[in-house]
């Protein structure tokens, strides 16, 4: 079963065409790593999959539910508001810059959406929060505020918040780019553990060794297209553009 299907995705910003007909499928339990140079369209693809950007043309479905489709006549139409909200509850997104609410405690950052969007009781939300903080080695930080946490700790809270809704798929947009190397290793360890638990994930990353080791499938993007994809493209690239890019690593 495909948890994510993106077909013929086009996206432009004014006169700049950023995505030029992308096709991407992610199976249940699969980890897909997206690599490529800056400006190649990787983050835009994630933003389109998670409704942060609207596509110009194409079809997207998540967990079997249609998010957006383009008809044969060329009309691109998003689903209704209720279905959109249901679909948004099926994925989690971890940003590169954490995006925590600075005036909320760690607990409230994790439980706010559970209570007010997903209609969990406060007791159930607190229980979910406590379990996730323990899993991520942050059980003593529930009452702390983001300003009192290191970058690595803030990113762990961000991951806990994304996991709290029990998503069908988890998206990571450069989850370690704002961290120094010492903190990066801790976040990559968390993601490796999620992969071992067969969490379905799409990870945009510049960490080549990590991507090679953790991903079931790698996707190399450049210039708004998928140049090459497969399990072994880092160790055995087939396309000249892929080889040029990887020569710098």
CSV table of C-alpha atoms in Angstrom, one decimal:
chain,number,residue,atom,x,y,z
A,1,UNK,CA,0.0,0.0,0.0
A,2,UNK,CA,1.2,3.5,-0.9
A,3,UNK,CA,0.9,5.9,2.0
A,4,UNK,CA,1.9,8.8,-0.3
A,5,UNK,CA,1.3,9.2,-4.0
A,6,UNK,CA,2.4,12.3,-5.9
A,7,UNK,CA,1.8,12.3,-9.6
A,8,UNK,CA,2.9,14.9,-12.2
A,9,UNK,CA,3.4,17.6,-9.6
A,10,UNK,CA,4.0,21.1,-11.0
A,11,UNK,CA,4.7,24.2,-8.9
A,12,UNK,CA,5.9,27.7,-9.9
A,13,UNK,CA,6.6,30.8,-8.0
A,14,UNK,CA,5.8,33.7,-10.4
A,15,UNK,CA,7.9,32.9,-13.5
A,16,UNK,CA,10.2,30.3,-11.8
A,17,UNK,CA,9.1,26.7,-12.3
A,18,UNK,CA,10.4,24.9,-9.2
A,19,UNK,CA,8.7,21.5,-9.7
A,20,UNK,CA,8.5,20.1,-13.3
A,21,UNK,CA,6.3,17.0,-13.2
A,22,UNK,CA,7.4,15.1,-10.1
A,23,UNK,CA,6.2,11.5,-9.5
A,24,UNK,CA,6.9,10.0,-6.1
A,25,UNK,CA,5.4,7.0,-4.3
A,26,UNK,CA,6.1,6.0,-0.7
A,27,UNK,CA,5.0,2.6,0.6
A,28,UNK,CA,3.9,1.8,4.1
A,29,UNK,CA,6.9,1.3,6.4
A,30,UNK,CA,9.3,2.7,3.8
A,31,UNK,CA,11.9,5.4,4.5
A,32,UNK,CA,12.6,7.6,1.5
A,33,UNK,CA,15.6,10.0,1.5
A,34,UNK,CA,15.6,13.0,-0.8
A,35,UNK,CA,19.0,14.4,-1.6
A,36,UNK,CA,20.2,17.0,-4.0
A,37,UNK,CA,21.6,20.6,-4.3
A,38,UNK,CA,20.0,23.6,-2.7
A,39,UNK,CA,17.4,25.1,-4.9
A,40,UNK,CA,16.6,21.7,-6.6
A,41,UNK,CA,13.0,21.6,-5.3
A,42,UNK,CA,13.3,19.2,-2.4
A,43,UNK,CA,11.8,21.4,0.3
A,44,UNK,CA,9.1,22.7,-2.0
A,45,UNK,CA,8.1,19.1,-2.8
A,46,UNK,CA,7.7,18.5,1.0
A,47,UNK,CA,5.7,21.7,1.4
A,48,UNK,CA,3.4,20.7,-1.4
A,49,UNK,CA,2.9,17.2,0.2
A,50,UNK,CA,2.0,18.7,3.5
A,51,UNK,CA,-0.3,21.5,2.2
A,52,UNK,CA,2.0,24.4,3.1
A,53,UNK,CA,2.2,25.2,-0.6
A,54,UNK,CA,-0.5,24.6,-3.2
A,55,UNK,CA,0.4,22.9,-6.4
A,56,UNK,CA,-0.4,24.2,-9.9
A,57,UNK,CA,-1.0,20.8,-11.4
A,58,UNK,CA,-0.9,17.1,-10.4
A,59,UNK,CA,-2.4,14.6,-8.0
A,60,UNK,CA,-1.6,13.9,-4.4
A,61,UNK,CA,-3.1,11.3,-2.1
A,62,UNK,CA,-2.1,10.5,1.5
A,63,UNK,CA,-3.1,7.2,3.2
A,64,UNK,CA,-5.6,6.5,0.4
A,65,UNK,CA,-7.4,9.9,0.6
A,66,UNK,CA,-7.2,12.3,-2.3
A,67,UNK,CA,-5.7,15.7,-1.3
A,68,UNK,CA,-5.7,17.3,-4.7
A,69,UNK,CA,-6.3,16.2,-8.3
A,70,UNK,CA,-6.1,17.8,-11.7
A,71,UNK,CA,-8.9,16.8,-14.1
A,72,UNK,CA,-8.4,16.0,-17.8
A,73,UNK,CA,-9.6,19.5,-18.6
A,74,UNK,CA,-6.7,20.9,-16.5
A,75,UNK,CA,-8.7,22.1,-13.5
A,76,UNK,CA,-6.7,21.5,-10.2
A,77,UNK,CA,-9.0,21.2,-7.2
A,78,UNK,CA,-8.3,20.5,-3.6
A,79,UNK,CA,-10.5,18.4,-1.4
A,80,UNK,CA,-13.1,19.9,0.9
A,81,UNK,CA,-12.2,21.5,4.3
A,82,UNK,CA,-13.3,18.6,6.4
A,83,UNK,CA,-11.3,16.0,4.4
A,84,UNK,CA,-8.4,18.3,4.3
A,85,UNK,CA,-8.4,18.4,8.1
A,86,UNK,CA,-8.6,14.6,8.3
A,87,UNK,CA,-5.6,14.3,5.9
A,88,UNK,CA,-3.6,16.8,7.9
A,89,UNK,CA,-4.1,14.5,10.9
A,90,UNK,CA,-2.5,11.6,9.0
A,91,UNK,CA,1.0,13.2,8.7
A,92,UNK,CA,3.6,14.8,10.9
A,93,UNK,CA,6.1,17.4,9.8
A,94,UNK,CA,9.5,18.2,11.5
A,95,UNK,CA,11.0,21.5,10.3
A,96,UNK,CA,14.7,22.4,10.2
A,97,UNK,CA,14.2,25.4,12.6
A,98,UNK,CA,12.0,23.5,15.2
A,99,UNK,CA,9.0,25.9,14.9
A,100,UNK,CA,8.1,25.5,18.6
A,101,UNK,CA,5.8,28.0,20.3
A,102,UNK,CA,8.2,30.0,22.5
A,103,UNK,CA,5.6,31.0,25.0
A,104,UNK,CA,4.4,27.3,25.5
A,105,UNK,CA,6.1,24.8,27.7
A,106,UNK,CA,7.4,21.6,26.2
A,107,UNK,CA,4.2,19.8,27.4
A,108,UNK,CA,1.9,22.4,25.9
A,109,UNK,CA,3.8,22.4,22.6
A,110,UNK,CA,3.1,18.6,22.3
A,111,UNK,CA,-0.4,18.5,23.7
A,112,UNK,CA,-2.0,21.7,22.3
A,113,UNK,CA,-3.0,20.2,18.9
A,114,UNK,CA,-4.0,16.9,20.5
A,115,UNK,CA,-6.5,18.6,22.7
A,116,UNK,CA,-7.8,21.4,20.5
A,117,UNK,CA,-7.5,19.8,17.0
A,118,UNK,CA,-7.7,16.0,17.7
A,119,UNK,CA,-10.1,16.4,20.6
A,120,UNK,CA,-8.2,14.3,23.1
A,121,UNK,CA,-8.8,14.7,26.8
A,122,UNK,CA,-6.1,16.5,28.7
A,123,UNK,CA,-5.4,13.3,30.6
A,124,UNK,CA,-4.9,11.3,27.3
A,125,UNK,CA,-2.8,14.1,25.8
A,126,UNK,CA,-0.6,14.2,28.9
A,127,UNK,CA,-0.2,10.5,28.8
A,128,UNK,CA,0.9,10.6,25.1
A,129,UNK,CA,3.3,13.4,25.9
A,130,UNK,CA,4.9,11.7,28.8
A,131,UNK,CA,5.4,8.5,26.8
A,132,UNK,CA,7.0,10.3,23.9
A,133,UNK,CA,9.3,12.4,26.1
A,134,UNK,CA,10.5,9.3,27.9
A,135,UNK,CA,11.1,7.6,24.5
A,136,UNK,CA,13.2,10.6,23.4
A,137,UNK,CA,15.1,11.0,26.7
A,138,UNK,CA,13.3,14.3,27.6
A,139,UNK,CA,11.1,13.2,30.5
A,140,UNK,CA,12.6,15.8,32.8
A,141,UNK,CA,11.9,18.7,30.4
A,142,UNK,CA,8.1,18.7,30.3
A,143,UNK,CA,7.8,22.0,32.1
A,144,UNK,CA,10.7,23.7,30.4
A,145,UNK,CA,10.4,26.4,27.7
A,146,UNK,CA,12.1,26.3,24.3
A,147,UNK,CA,14.5,29.1,25.3
A,148,UNK,CA,15.9,26.9,28.1
A,149,UNK,CA,16.6,24.0,25.7
A,150,UNK,CA,19.5,23.2,23.4
A,151,UNK,CA,18.9,23.0,19.7
A,152,UNK,CA,19.0,19.2,19.8
A,153,UNK,CA,16.5,19.2,22.6
A,154,UNK,CA,14.2,21.5,20.8
A,155,UNK,CA,14.3,19.3,17.7
A,156,UNK,CA,13.5,16.3,19.9
A,157,UNK,CA,10.4,18.1,21.1
A,158,UNK,CA,9.5,18.9,17.5
A,159,UNK,CA,9.8,15.2,16.7
A,160,UNK,CA,7.7,14.3,19.7
A,161,UNK,CA,5.0,16.8,18.6
A,162,UNK,CA,4.9,15.3,15.1
A,163,UNK,CA,4.7,11.7,16.6
A,164,UNK,CA,2.0,12.6,19.1
A,165,UNK,CA,-0.8,12.5,16.5
A,166,UNK,CA,0.2,8.9,15.6
A,167,UNK,CA,0.8,9.8,11.9
A,168,UNK,CA,0.7,7.5,8.9
A,169,UNK,CA,3.7,9.2,7.5
A,170,UNK,CA,6.4,11.6,9.0
A,171,UNK,CA,8.1,14.3,6.9
A,172,UNK,CA,11.5,15.7,7.8
A,173,UNK,CA,12.8,18.9,6.1
A,174,UNK,CA,16.5,19.1,6.8
A,175,UNK,CA,16.1,18.1,10.5
A,176,UNK,CA,19.8,18.6,11.4
A,177,UNK,CA,20.7,21.7,9.3
A,178,UNK,CA,20.3,24.1,12.2
A,179,UNK,CA,22.4,21.9,14.6
A,180,UNK,CA,26.1,21.6,15.2
A,181,UNK,CA,27.7,18.2,14.5
A,182,UNK,CA,27.6,17.0,18.1
A,183,UNK,CA,23.8,17.6,18.3
A,184,UNK,CA,23.2,16.2,14.8
A,185,UNK,CA,24.3,12.7,15.8
A,186,UNK,CA,21.6,12.6,18.5
A,187,UNK,CA,18.8,13.5,16.2
A,188,UNK,CA,20.0,11.1,13.5
A,189,UNK,CA,20.0,8.4,16.2
A,190,UNK,CA,16.3,9.2,16.9
A,191,UNK,CA,15.4,8.9,13.2
A,192,UNK,CA,17.3,5.7,12.9
A,193,UNK,CA,15.3,4.2,15.8
A,194,UNK,CA,12.0,5.3,14.1
A,195,UNK,CA,13.2,3.6,10.9
A,196,UNK,CA,13.8,0.4,12.9
A,197,UNK,CA,10.2,0.6,14.1
A,198,UNK,CA,9.1,0.8,10.5
A,199,UNK,CA,7.8,4.4,10.7
A,200,UNK,CA,6.9,5.6,7.2
A,201,UNK,CA,9.2,8.6,6.5
A,202,UNK,CA,10.3,11.1,3.9
A,203,UNK,CA,13.5,12.8,4.8
A,204,UNK,CA,15.1,15.7,3.0
A,205,UNK,CA,18.7,15.7,4.1
A,206,UNK,CA,22.3,16.7,3.2
A,207,UNK,CA,23.6,13.9,5.5
A,208,UNK,CA,24.7,11.5,2.8
A,209,UNK,CA,26.1,8.7,4.9
A,210,UNK,CA,22.9,8.8,7.1
A,211,UNK,CA,20.7,8.8,4.0
A,212,UNK,CA,22.5,5.9,2.5
A,213,UNK,CA,22.3,3.8,5.7
A,214,UNK,CA,18.7,4.6,6.8
A,215,UNK,CA,16.7,4.9,3.5
A,216,UNK,CA,15.0,2.1,1.7
A,217,UNK,CA,14.9,4.3,-1.4
A,218,UNK,CA,16.9,7.4,-2.3
A,219,UNK,CA,15.7,10.2,-4.6
A,220,UNK,CA,18.1,12.6,-6.2
A,221,UNK,CA,16.5,15.9,-7.2
A,222,UNK,CA,17.9,18.7,-9.3
A,223,UNK,CA,16.4,21.5,-11.3
A,224,UNK,CA,12.8,20.6,-10.3
A,225,UNK,CA,13.0,17.0,-11.5
A,226,UNK,CA,13.9,13.6,-10.2
A,227,UNK,CA,17.2,12.8,-11.9
A,228,UNK,CA,17.6,9.3,-10.4
A,229,UNK,CA,16.1,7.1,-7.7
A,230,UNK,CA,16.9,3.8,-6.1
A,231,UNK,CA,18.5,2.1,-3.1
A,232,UNK,CA,22.2,2.4,-4.3
A,233,UNK,CA,22.4,5.7,-6.0
A,234,UNK,CA,25.0,7.1,-3.5
A,235,UNK,CA,27.3,4.1,-3.8
A,236,UNK,CA,26.5,3.4,-7.5
A,237,UNK,CA,25.0,6.4,-9.2
A,238,UNK,CA,23.9,5.8,-12.8
A,239,UNK,CA,23.5,9.4,-14.0
A,240,UNK,CA,26.3,11.9,-14.7
A,241,UNK,CA,24.5,14.7,-12.7
A,242,UNK,CA,24.2,12.4,-9.7
A,243,UNK,CA,27.9,11.6,-9.9
A,244,UNK,CA,28.9,15.3,-10.1
A,245,UNK,CA,26.8,16.1,-7.1
A,246,UNK,CA,28.1,13.2,-4.9
A,247,UNK,CA,31.7,14.0,-5.9
A,248,UNK,CA,31.6,16.8,-3.4
A,249,UNK,CA,30.9,14.4,-0.5
